[in-house]
XYZ file of C-alpha atoms in Angstrom:
115
model
C -79.278 35.852 -43.440
C -77.108 37.882 -42.092
C -74.207 37.537 -40.057
C -71.614 39.087 -37.328
C -68.517 37.722 -36.836
C -66.435 38.993 -33.677
C -63.130 38.086 -33.456
C -59.807 39.965 -31.684
C -60.311 38.857 -28.168
C -58.406 37.060 -25.823
C -56.526 37.117 -22.791
C -54.284 40.463 -21.408
C -53.090 41.664 -18.857
C -53.596 44.576 -17.075
C -52.628 47.774 -18.822
C -52.756 46.124 -21.783
C -54.751 46.693 -25.246
C -56.607 44.599 -27.108
C -58.576 45.622 -30.384
C -62.338 43.816 -31.512
C -63.196 43.351 -34.986
C -66.590 42.418 -35.733
C -67.951 42.093 -39.884
C -71.564 41.790 -40.877
C -71.898 40.489 -43.634
C -74.787 38.501 -46.036
C -78.446 40.056 -46.569
C -77.627 43.665 -45.305
C -78.582 46.870 -47.163
C -78.010 49.464 -45.057
C -76.302 49.415 -41.763
C -77.516 52.328 -39.543
C -75.368 51.674 -35.948
C -72.870 49.345 -34.789
C -72.138 48.499 -31.068
C -70.040 46.773 -28.709
C -72.153 45.240 -25.602
C -70.566 43.214 -23.429
C -72.005 41.033 -20.734
C -69.700 39.501 -17.166
C -71.058 36.906 -15.604
C -73.929 37.548 -13.345
C -74.118 41.040 -14.677
C -76.717 42.121 -17.510
C -75.514 42.815 -21.035
C -74.194 46.601 -21.060
C -73.595 49.301 -23.794
C -70.220 49.725 -24.109
C -69.854 52.568 -27.473
C -72.017 52.970 -30.166
C -70.739 54.793 -33.695
C -74.049 56.027 -35.727
C -73.515 56.056 -40.014
C -72.519 59.266 -39.705
C -69.979 58.883 -37.251
C -71.794 60.125 -33.847
C -70.015 57.696 -31.199
C -71.019 57.711 -27.871
C -70.075 55.194 -24.540
C -69.936 53.754 -21.109
C -68.655 56.124 -18.700
C -66.157 53.212 -17.833
C -64.738 53.301 -20.974
C -64.415 56.653 -21.585
C -60.744 57.658 -22.489
C -59.624 54.247 -22.431
C -61.955 52.898 -25.587
C -62.595 53.868 -28.742
C -65.485 52.179 -30.832
C -64.408 53.175 -34.625
C -66.240 51.994 -38.178
C -65.683 50.911 -42.225
C -69.062 51.916 -43.559
C -68.197 50.711 -47.002
C -66.292 47.123 -45.436
C -69.637 47.220 -42.495
C -66.798 46.833 -39.858
C -66.323 48.272 -36.900
C -64.003 48.120 -34.575
C -63.105 48.385 -30.696
C -59.967 49.791 -29.440
C -59.209 49.196 -26.219
C -56.568 50.120 -23.887
C -55.894 50.345 -20.628
C -58.040 47.721 -19.943
C -58.924 46.611 -16.241
C -60.125 43.756 -15.025
C -63.024 44.865 -14.806
C -63.142 44.430 -18.130
C -63.141 41.322 -18.059
C -66.527 39.905 -20.004
C -67.711 38.543 -23.076
C -68.320 41.001 -26.117
C -70.812 41.222 -28.162
C -71.041 43.722 -31.597
C -74.139 44.306 -33.030
C -75.530 45.951 -35.771
C -79.068 47.850 -36.455
C -80.528 47.785 -39.854
C -83.844 48.634 -40.463
C -84.539 49.182 -37.052
C -83.996 45.450 -36.029
C -81.027 44.523 -34.287
C -78.558 41.603 -35.243
C -76.397 39.992 -32.825
C -72.553 38.323 -33.494
C -71.477 35.402 -31.274
C -69.595 37.286 -29.019
C -65.592 37.244 -28.111
C -64.382 36.884 -24.566
C -61.734 39.180 -23.307
C -59.947 38.375 -20.121
C -57.534 40.708 -18.681
C -56.037 38.892 -15.428
C -54.169 42.050 -12.814
């Protein structure tokens, strides 16, 4: 029984910023990695950013330099700081956590960037 809860989504104007948070709770042991994905209507879900327990990060080319992923291992929480937002960033953002080779997912949070 693992729960991931995202927060921080909303409506923002182009050029603005949002910070998403995702906290994992429940029957957890260790989380080897956490990540943010997003899915826009009619498109495949894509990896936005990920961070391992050791702190290694990677980003989609489309967000590199604008988004920053960070984590607090003690709190089993991952964050996504999104700056210089563009309308094409509009999507449902999903948090995921990898635990013992199994992936868990949050419910998603809507991010809408107006032009």
